């Protein structure tokens, strides 16, 4: 008994009224459309709430111990943009990791200390004391003794020479390896290293300023490079019409030659080890070795390599023989896609709209996230050096000096700790952040889906036009965009919602993986790894299914689920053609991106680095010549990706239309194929003229049987 074949639906039947994308269509997935509109309105409400409560200054300016912003314009601290720590050694405390705050006084200053000095020595020399006072709190007077100043926490015990955001540490402090901290304690200079290392970060501000300066000197050259990348991308798309077949066959031949060379090399290595002592040991006898070079001295290793490569070579040759027609079909579709883009040139500029909409979505998400994260209130806590029952409790800096806490714990300080809150808004803040992330994924996927459906509708209009380009509707991109927004917003929202849910789950899994990095439970790690892998595969599949579903929605105007089912069954009925076309297209587009980024990147390197003498007088003088090079490389990739995403969508749309064409039509005068002659030739099909039709129509069915 033969196994039952899988049922992938019935082929599409002929419809005499079908002339391409349906014009008379209705709204689809209305419930999802309403849900998406409500979610967007709620998203705006979250943004307004966040903007009314948040304060981005909390992430722009450093905050001193009083919760004031250093360097903020229009305040008394406008001229003091830097944050100074009284005792940098306390930053090495575990409390820094738990509470994100150094348990020491922090002061806004205009410049960082440029010399080493202790409080005891500064009190002796008036000029040093005047300099030292600029790093003390308000209220310190010349008549106060050093012990009183330290007791009240008005000044640091010492100053270390430092730079903004980076402190220089030496094993010698001044000319001494030890010093007195003002409390009678002798401190080793090496003891400073732990505290200082905890606060060392990159000199980000200076680096950013230099990068900005480089952009001001090279921006016009960067624009020229991006224009060059655009021109090369357009030329590559045009050349694909003529060179697609050559590039594919050359690559296949190269792969065969490389594998063949590997077989020959393995044979010579196998033969060269024939007389080597110990080379005839089997892999089973030698077992597992951490030094993998040991295996290269065993003949059996090279024999295994040779057998594997020979099998790969045979598989490639067999695939080439049996899939030759399908490879030719893929090449013909790629050439036809280049021809279609030539007739719908406006499609090449549609990615600019997608990019603009995505930029708006990303900007709204980022701004809302910043305002949400900075909408907490300043929290002050008690920090102390000796035992205190009020340690780490909340406090009010306004009246702390006269409070009961200060009386019972004389050495305690009320310092700014972090931003938080206990109101209902602050309790649900994490939920609002989650909603912000979820709507970001939903909106970003919606924008991408809108672009895919718009392009699909335009290219489908091209394919189903009987007389090209005469029957192609005017402005197909705008017509397709209007249909998508008017009738299929719900379908776009439905597909993007499914994808957004999967992406949010993946983000949560990544978060759990980050939190469980130190865990020793191997089963939990294995389970988490499996879940991450499964959801990654699921996301790829849903993206593939959504893409083809949007094409079917653009053509037939049906709801998302019906279109996804029809697209899936249509592809499964032609699964080998799908696999071949997908890989051939991916290879050509990858080659194009590599070519464009490589050409622009190499040209930028020789121009900005001054390696070519002809450009030495023209190239701008830069702090980091890699800044414009990296910018051009990334920009060229984005430009190439934008153009090639249109090309890939065109190929996928034409492919589905081609499969529909095969199932709908039979080449007769009433049901002619609409595919180009190149595809008809590969399939050994042709459209019959009136002279070739049977004399009697009633006998035509008998002849086909």
PDB file of C-alpha atoms in Angstrom, residues 212-422:
ATOM      1  CA  UNK A 212      32.096  65.217  15.518  1.00  0.00           C
ATOM      2  CA  UNK A 213      34.977  67.374  14.302  1.00  0.00           C
ATOM      3  CA  UNK A 214      35.909  64.681  11.765  1.00  0.00           C
ATOM      4  CA  UNK A 215      32.328  64.661  10.478  1.00  0.00           C
ATOM      5  CA  UNK A 216      32.368  68.450  10.025  1.00  0.00           C
ATOM      6  CA  UNK A 217      35.548  68.138   7.917  1.00  0.00           C
ATOM      7  CA  UNK A 218      34.486  65.153   5.825  1.00  0.00           C
ATOM      8  CA  UNK A 219      30.688  65.282   5.534  1.00  0.00           C
ATOM      9  CA  UNK A 220      30.671  66.334   1.875  1.00  0.00           C
ATOM     10  CA  UNK A 221      33.066  63.519   0.950  1.00  0.00           C
ATOM     11  CA  UNK A 222      30.818  61.084   2.819  1.00  0.00           C
ATOM     12  CA  UNK A 223      27.832  62.321   0.801  1.00  0.00           C
ATOM     13  CA  UNK A 224      29.797  61.819  -2.413  1.00  0.00           C
ATOM     14  CA  UNK A 225      30.626  58.273  -1.317  1.00  0.00           C
ATOM     15  CA  UNK A 226      26.975  57.499  -0.542  1.00  0.00           C
ATOM     16  CA  UNK A 227      25.913  58.858  -3.936  1.00  0.00           C
ATOM     17  CA  UNK A 228      28.559  56.618  -5.490  1.00  0.00           C
ATOM     18  CA  UNK A 229      27.114  53.628  -3.597  1.00  0.00           C
ATOM     19  CA  UNK A 230      23.650  54.504  -4.907  1.00  0.00           C
ATOM     20  CA  UNK A 231      24.896  54.668  -8.497  1.00  0.00           C
ATOM     21  CA  UNK A 232      26.744  51.344  -8.174  1.00  0.00           C
ATOM     22  CA  UNK A 233      23.605  49.705  -6.707  1.00  0.00           C
ATOM     23  CA  UNK A 234      21.494  50.913  -9.633  1.00  0.00           C
ATOM     24  CA  UNK A 235      24.106  49.734 -12.145  1.00  0.00           C
ATOM     25  CA  UNK A 236      24.264  46.311 -10.471  1.00  0.00           C
ATOM     26  CA  UNK A 237      20.476  45.880 -10.652  1.00  0.00           C
ATOM     27  CA  UNK A 238      20.510  46.797 -14.342  1.00  0.00           C
ATOM     28  CA  UNK A 239      23.428  44.443 -15.058  1.00  0.00           C
ATOM     29  CA  UNK A 240      21.645  41.537 -13.364  1.00  0.00           C
ATOM     30  CA  UNK A 241      19.414  41.397 -16.435  1.00  0.00           C
ATOM     31  CA  UNK A 242      22.470  40.466 -18.506  1.00  0.00           C
ATOM     32  CA  UNK A 243      24.983  38.939 -16.062  1.00  0.00           C
ATOM     33  CA  UNK A 244      22.811  36.921 -13.638  1.00  0.00           C
ATOM     34  CA  UNK A 245      23.306  33.659 -15.525  1.00  0.00           C
ATOM     35  CA  UNK A 246      27.058  34.165 -15.917  1.00  0.00           C
ATOM     36  CA  UNK A 247      27.572  34.932 -12.215  1.00  0.00           C
ATOM     37  CA  UNK A 248      25.544  31.918 -11.069  1.00  0.00           C
ATOM     38  CA  UNK A 249      27.283  29.423 -13.364  1.00  0.00           C
ATOM     39  CA  UNK A 250      30.737  30.835 -12.614  1.00  0.00           C
ATOM     40  CA  UNK A 251      30.057  30.430  -8.888  1.00  0.00           C
ATOM     41  CA  UNK A 252      28.861  26.835  -9.348  1.00  0.00           C
ATOM     42  CA  UNK A 253      31.971  25.984 -11.359  1.00  0.00           C
ATOM     43  CA  UNK A 254      34.191  27.591  -8.717  1.00  0.00           C
ATOM     44  CA  UNK A 255      32.549  25.545  -5.958  1.00  0.00           C
ATOM     45  CA  UNK A 256      33.097  22.335  -7.940  1.00  0.00           C
ATOM     46  CA  UNK A 257      36.734  23.241  -8.597  1.00  0.00           C
ATOM     47  CA  UNK A 258      37.395  24.130  -4.951  1.00  0.00           C
ATOM     48  CA  UNK A 259      35.909  20.852  -3.707  1.00  0.00           C
ATOM     49  CA  UNK A 260      37.876  18.967  -6.375  1.00  0.00           C
ATOM     50  CA  UNK A 261      41.085  20.673  -5.278  1.00  0.00           C
ATOM     51  CA  UNK A 262      40.321  19.647  -1.694  1.00  0.00           C
ATOM     52  CA  UNK A 263      39.952  15.998  -2.770  1.00  0.00           C
ATOM     53  CA  UNK A 264      43.296  16.088  -4.600  1.00  0.00           C
ATOM     54  CA  UNK A 265      45.031  17.773  -1.658  1.00  0.00           C
ATOM     55  CA  UNK A 266      43.660  15.195   0.787  1.00  0.00           C
ATOM     56  CA  UNK A 267      44.888  12.386  -1.491  1.00  0.00           C
ATOM     57  CA  UNK A 268      48.445  13.776  -1.607  1.00  0.00           C
ATOM     58  CA  UNK A 269      48.485  14.225   2.174  1.00  0.00           C
ATOM     59  CA  UNK A 270      47.183  10.676   2.573  1.00  0.00           C
ATOM     60  CA  UNK A 271      49.903   9.336   0.262  1.00  0.00           C
ATOM     61  CA  UNK A 272      52.678  11.410   1.895  1.00  0.00           C
ATOM     62  CA  UNK A 273      51.982   9.831   5.303  1.00  0.00           C
ATOM     63  CA  UNK A 274      52.309   6.290   3.966  1.00  0.00           C
ATOM     64  CA  UNK A 275      55.851   5.748   5.299  1.00  0.00           C
ATOM     65  CA  UNK A 276      55.547   7.988   8.374  1.00  0.00           C
ATOM     66  CA  UNK A 277      55.851   6.047  11.668  1.00  0.00           C
ATOM     67  CA  UNK A 278      52.638   6.016  13.689  1.00  0.00           C
ATOM     68  CA  UNK A 279      50.513   7.409  10.864  1.00  0.00           C
ATOM     69  CA  UNK A 280      48.536   4.164  10.470  1.00  0.00           C
ATOM     70  CA  UNK A 281      46.972   4.475  13.943  1.00  0.00           C
ATOM     71  CA  UNK A 282      43.167   4.576  13.749  1.00  0.00           C
ATOM     72  CA  UNK A 283      41.077   7.408  15.132  1.00  0.00           C
ATOM     73  CA  UNK A 284      39.425   4.986  17.561  1.00  0.00           C
ATOM     74  CA  UNK A 285      42.784   3.999  19.009  1.00  0.00           C
ATOM     75  CA  UNK A 286      44.027   7.547  19.478  1.00  0.00           C
ATOM     76  CA  UNK A 287      40.788   8.731  21.092  1.00  0.00           C
ATOM     77  CA  UNK A 288      39.965  12.367  21.823  1.00  0.00           C
ATOM     78  CA  UNK A 289      42.895  14.807  21.842  1.00  0.00           C
ATOM     79  CA  UNK A 290      42.785  18.468  22.859  1.00  0.00           C
ATOM     80  CA  UNK A 291      45.562  19.205  20.378  1.00  0.00           C
ATOM     81  CA  UNK A 292      43.739  18.805  17.079  1.00  0.00           C
ATOM     82  CA  UNK A 293      46.961  19.007  15.066  1.00  0.00           C
ATOM     83  CA  UNK A 294      47.640  15.415  16.191  1.00  0.00           C
ATOM     84  CA  UNK A 295      44.864  14.190  13.908  1.00  0.00           C
ATOM     85  CA  UNK A 296      46.556  15.735  10.867  1.00  0.00           C
ATOM     86  CA  UNK A 297      49.437  13.242  11.226  1.00  0.00           C
ATOM     87  CA  UNK A 298      47.104  10.234  10.870  1.00  0.00           C
ATOM     88  CA  UNK A 299      46.315   8.796   7.438  1.00  0.00           C
ATOM     89  CA  UNK A 300      42.780   7.887   8.428  1.00  0.00           C
ATOM     90  CA  UNK A 301      41.967  11.560   9.017  1.00  0.00           C
ATOM     91  CA  UNK A 302      42.864  12.525   5.452  1.00  0.00           C
ATOM     92  CA  UNK A 303      41.043   9.476   4.124  1.00  0.00           C
ATOM     93  CA  UNK A 304      37.904  10.585   5.949  1.00  0.00           C
ATOM     94  CA  UNK A 305      38.278  14.128   4.586  1.00  0.00           C
ATOM     95  CA  UNK A 306      38.722  12.775   1.080  1.00  0.00           C
ATOM     96  CA  UNK A 307      35.627  10.564   1.309  1.00  0.00           C
ATOM     97  CA  UNK A 308      33.488  13.417   2.707  1.00  0.00           C
ATOM     98  CA  UNK A 309      34.607  15.842   0.001  1.00  0.00           C
ATOM     99  CA  UNK A 310      34.047  13.219  -2.693  1.00  0.00           C
ATOM    100  CA  UNK A 311      30.478  12.701  -1.448  1.00  0.00           C
ATOM    101  CA  UNK A 312      29.908  16.472  -1.450  1.00  0.00           C
ATOM    102  CA  UNK A 313      31.289  16.699  -4.998  1.00  0.00           C
ATOM    103  CA  UNK A 314      28.999  13.930  -6.229  1.00  0.00           C
ATOM    104  CA  UNK A 315      25.983  15.551  -4.552  1.00  0.00           C
ATOM    105  CA  UNK A 316      26.762  18.931  -6.143  1.00  0.00           C
ATOM    106  CA  UNK A 317      27.146  17.388  -9.610  1.00  0.00           C
ATOM    107  CA  UNK A 318      23.925  15.361  -9.242  1.00  0.00           C
ATOM    108  CA  UNK A 319      22.016  18.417  -8.044  1.00  0.00           C
ATOM    109  CA  UNK A 320      23.407  20.347 -10.985  1.00  0.00           C
ATOM    110  CA  UNK A 321      22.252  17.663 -13.417  1.00  0.00           C
ATOM    111  CA  UNK A 322      18.772  17.150 -12.002  1.00  0.00           C
ATOM    112  CA  UNK A 323      18.089  20.769 -11.013  1.00  0.00           C
ATOM    113  CA  UNK A 324      19.536  22.374 -14.114  1.00  0.00           C
ATOM    114  CA  UNK A 325      16.136  23.427 -15.425  1.00  0.00           C
ATOM    115  CA  UNK A 326      15.124  24.888 -12.070  1.00  0.00           C
ATOM    116  CA  UNK A 327      18.376  26.855 -11.858  1.00  0.00           C
ATOM    117  CA  UNK A 328      17.708  28.220 -15.347  1.00  0.00           C
ATOM    118  CA  UNK A 329      14.177  29.096 -14.204  1.00  0.00           C
ATOM    119  CA  UNK A 330      15.539  30.982 -11.195  1.00  0.00           C
ATOM    120  CA  UNK A 331      17.989  32.904 -13.399  1.00  0.00           C
ATOM    121  CA  UNK A 332      15.195  33.813 -15.821  1.00  0.00           C
ATOM    122  CA  UNK A 333      13.008  35.098 -12.967  1.00  0.00           C
ATOM    123  CA  UNK A 334      15.893  37.194 -11.642  1.00  0.00           C
ATOM    124  CA  UNK A 335      16.383  38.714 -15.100  1.00  0.00           C
ATOM    125  CA  UNK A 336      12.659  39.380 -15.372  1.00  0.00           C
ATOM    126  CA  UNK A 337      12.730  41.100 -11.966  1.00  0.00           C
ATOM    127  CA  UNK A 338      15.367  43.503 -13.277  1.00  0.00           C
ATOM    128  CA  UNK A 339      13.115  44.186 -16.267  1.00  0.00           C
ATOM    129  CA  UNK A 340      10.102  44.749 -13.995  1.00  0.00           C
ATOM    130  CA  UNK A 341      11.966  47.276 -11.850  1.00  0.00           C
ATOM    131  CA  UNK A 342      12.894  49.091 -15.051  1.00  0.00           C
ATOM    132  CA  UNK A 343       9.169  49.578 -15.765  1.00  0.00           C
ATOM    133  CA  UNK A 344       8.341  50.493 -12.129  1.00  0.00           C
ATOM    134  CA  UNK A 345      11.297  52.748 -11.315  1.00  0.00           C
ATOM    135  CA  UNK A 346       9.451  54.459  -8.475  1.00  0.00           C
ATOM    136  CA  UNK A 347       9.758  51.214  -6.505  1.00  0.00           C
ATOM    137  CA  UNK A 348      13.470  51.878  -5.995  1.00  0.00           C
ATOM    138  CA  UNK A 349      12.686  54.990  -3.980  1.00  0.00           C
ATOM    139  CA  UNK A 350       9.961  53.442  -1.822  1.00  0.00           C
ATOM    140  CA  UNK A 351      12.531  52.198   0.761  1.00  0.00           C
ATOM    141  CA  UNK A 352      13.097  55.874   1.611  1.00  0.00           C
ATOM    142  CA  UNK A 353       9.519  56.035   2.913  1.00  0.00           C
ATOM    143  CA  UNK A 354      10.016  52.787   4.843  1.00  0.00           C
ATOM    144  CA  UNK A 355      13.268  54.128   6.290  1.00  0.00           C
ATOM    145  CA  UNK A 356      11.583  57.388   7.294  1.00  0.00           C
ATOM    146  CA  UNK A 357       8.685  55.598   8.997  1.00  0.00           C
ATOM    147  CA  UNK A 358      11.057  53.219  10.798  1.00  0.00           C
ATOM    148  CA  UNK A 359      13.126  56.203  11.938  1.00  0.00           C
ATOM    149  CA  UNK A 360       9.971  57.767  13.406  1.00  0.00           C
ATOM    150  CA  UNK A 361       9.061  54.507  15.168  1.00  0.00           C
ATOM    151  CA  UNK A 362      12.578  54.060  16.578  1.00  0.00           C
ATOM    152  CA  UNK A 363      12.796  57.708  17.660  1.00  0.00           C
ATOM    153  CA  UNK A 364       9.393  57.571  19.398  1.00  0.00           C
ATOM    154  CA  UNK A 365      10.338  54.344  21.176  1.00  0.00           C
ATOM    155  CA  UNK A 366      13.743  55.675  22.259  1.00  0.00           C
ATOM    156  CA  UNK A 367      12.400  59.015  23.512  1.00  0.00           C
ATOM    157  CA  UNK A 368       9.538  57.325  25.360  1.00  0.00           C
ATOM    158  CA  UNK A 369      11.942  54.805  26.905  1.00  0.00           C
ATOM    159  CA  UNK A 370      14.227  57.616  28.108  1.00  0.00           C
ATOM    160  CA  UNK A 371      11.343  59.587  29.605  1.00  0.00           C
ATOM    161  CA  UNK A 372       9.924  56.469  31.270  1.00  0.00           C
ATOM    162  CA  UNK A 373      13.293  55.536  32.739  1.00  0.00           C
ATOM    163  CA  UNK A 374      13.814  59.083  34.052  1.00  0.00           C
ATOM    164  CA  UNK A 375      10.314  59.604  35.466  1.00  0.00           C
ATOM    165  CA  UNK A 376      11.331  58.437  38.929  1.00  0.00           C
ATOM    166  CA  UNK A 377      11.874  60.687  41.920  1.00  0.00           C
ATOM    167  CA  UNK A 378      15.217  61.355  43.564  1.00  0.00           C
ATOM    168  CA  UNK A 379      15.768  58.949  46.470  1.00  0.00           C
ATOM    169  CA  UNK A 380      18.204  59.866  49.268  1.00  0.00           C
ATOM    170  CA  UNK A 381      19.647  57.282  51.644  1.00  0.00           C
ATOM    171  CA  UNK A 382      21.740  57.279  54.800  1.00  0.00           C
ATOM    172  CA  UNK A 383      25.382  56.349  54.203  1.00  0.00           C
ATOM    173  CA  UNK A 384      27.739  55.811  57.123  1.00  0.00           C
ATOM    174  CA  UNK A 385      31.128  54.303  57.959  1.00  0.00           C
ATOM    175  CA  UNK A 386      30.366  52.933  61.448  1.00  0.00           C
ATOM    176  CA  UNK A 387      27.455  50.778  62.598  1.00  0.00           C
ATOM    177  CA  UNK A 388      24.144  52.628  62.415  1.00  0.00           C
ATOM    178  CA  UNK A 389      20.599  51.319  62.727  1.00  0.00           C
ATOM    179  CA  UNK A 390      19.399  53.795  60.082  1.00  0.00           C
ATOM    180  CA  UNK A 391      21.929  52.712  57.485  1.00  0.00           C
ATOM    181  CA  UNK A 392      20.549  52.653  53.889  1.00  0.00           C
ATOM    182  CA  UNK A 393      17.207  54.062  55.011  1.00  0.00           C
ATOM    183  CA  UNK A 394      15.549  56.933  53.165  1.00  0.00           C
ATOM    184  CA  UNK A 395      16.311  60.443  54.364  1.00  0.00           C
ATOM    185  CA  UNK A 396      15.617  64.108  53.594  1.00  0.00           C
ATOM    186  CA  UNK A 397      18.759  66.160  52.869  1.00  0.00           C
ATOM    187  CA  UNK A 398      16.969  69.441  53.690  1.00  0.00           C
ATOM    188  CA  UNK A 399      16.747  68.779  57.444  1.00  0.00           C
ATOM    189  CA  UNK A 400      19.146  65.879  57.857  1.00  0.00           C
ATOM    190  CA  UNK A 401      21.745  67.851  59.854  1.00  0.00           C
ATOM    191  CA  UNK A 402      19.188  68.493  62.617  1.00  0.00           C
ATOM    192  CA  UNK A 403      17.459  65.113  62.428  1.00  0.00           C
ATOM    193  CA  UNK A 404      17.494  62.320  64.999  1.00  0.00           C
ATOM    194  CA  UNK A 405      19.505  60.152  62.592  1.00  0.00           C
ATOM    195  CA  UNK A 406      22.420  62.609  62.557  1.00  0.00           C
ATOM    196  CA  UNK A 407      22.356  62.745  66.343  1.00  0.00           C
ATOM    197  CA  UNK A 408      22.555  58.964  66.784  1.00  0.00           C
ATOM    198  CA  UNK A 409      24.965  58.439  63.863  1.00  0.00           C
ATOM    199  CA  UNK A 410      27.295  61.466  63.783  1.00  0.00           C
ATOM    200  CA  UNK A 411      29.351  60.185  60.843  1.00  0.00           C
ATOM    201  CA  UNK A 412      26.308  59.448  58.664  1.00  0.00           C
ATOM    202  CA  UNK A 413      25.490  61.378  55.469  1.00  0.00           C
ATOM    203  CA  UNK A 414      22.261  61.829  53.525  1.00  0.00           C
ATOM    204  CA  UNK A 415      23.308  61.320  49.916  1.00  0.00           C
ATOM    205  CA  UNK A 416      21.487  60.998  46.629  1.00  0.00           C
ATOM    206  CA  UNK A 417      21.241  57.248  45.883  1.00  0.00           C
ATOM    207  CA  UNK A 418      19.093  56.670  42.803  1.00  0.00           C
ATOM    208  CA  UNK A 419      15.830  57.535  41.119  1.00  0.00           C
ATOM    209  CA  UNK A 420      12.709  55.638  42.203  1.00  0.00           C
ATOM    210  CA  UNK A 421       9.244  56.065  43.683  1.00  0.00           C
ATOM    211  CA  UNK A 422       6.378  54.337  45.452  1.00  0.00           C
TER     212      UNK A 422
END
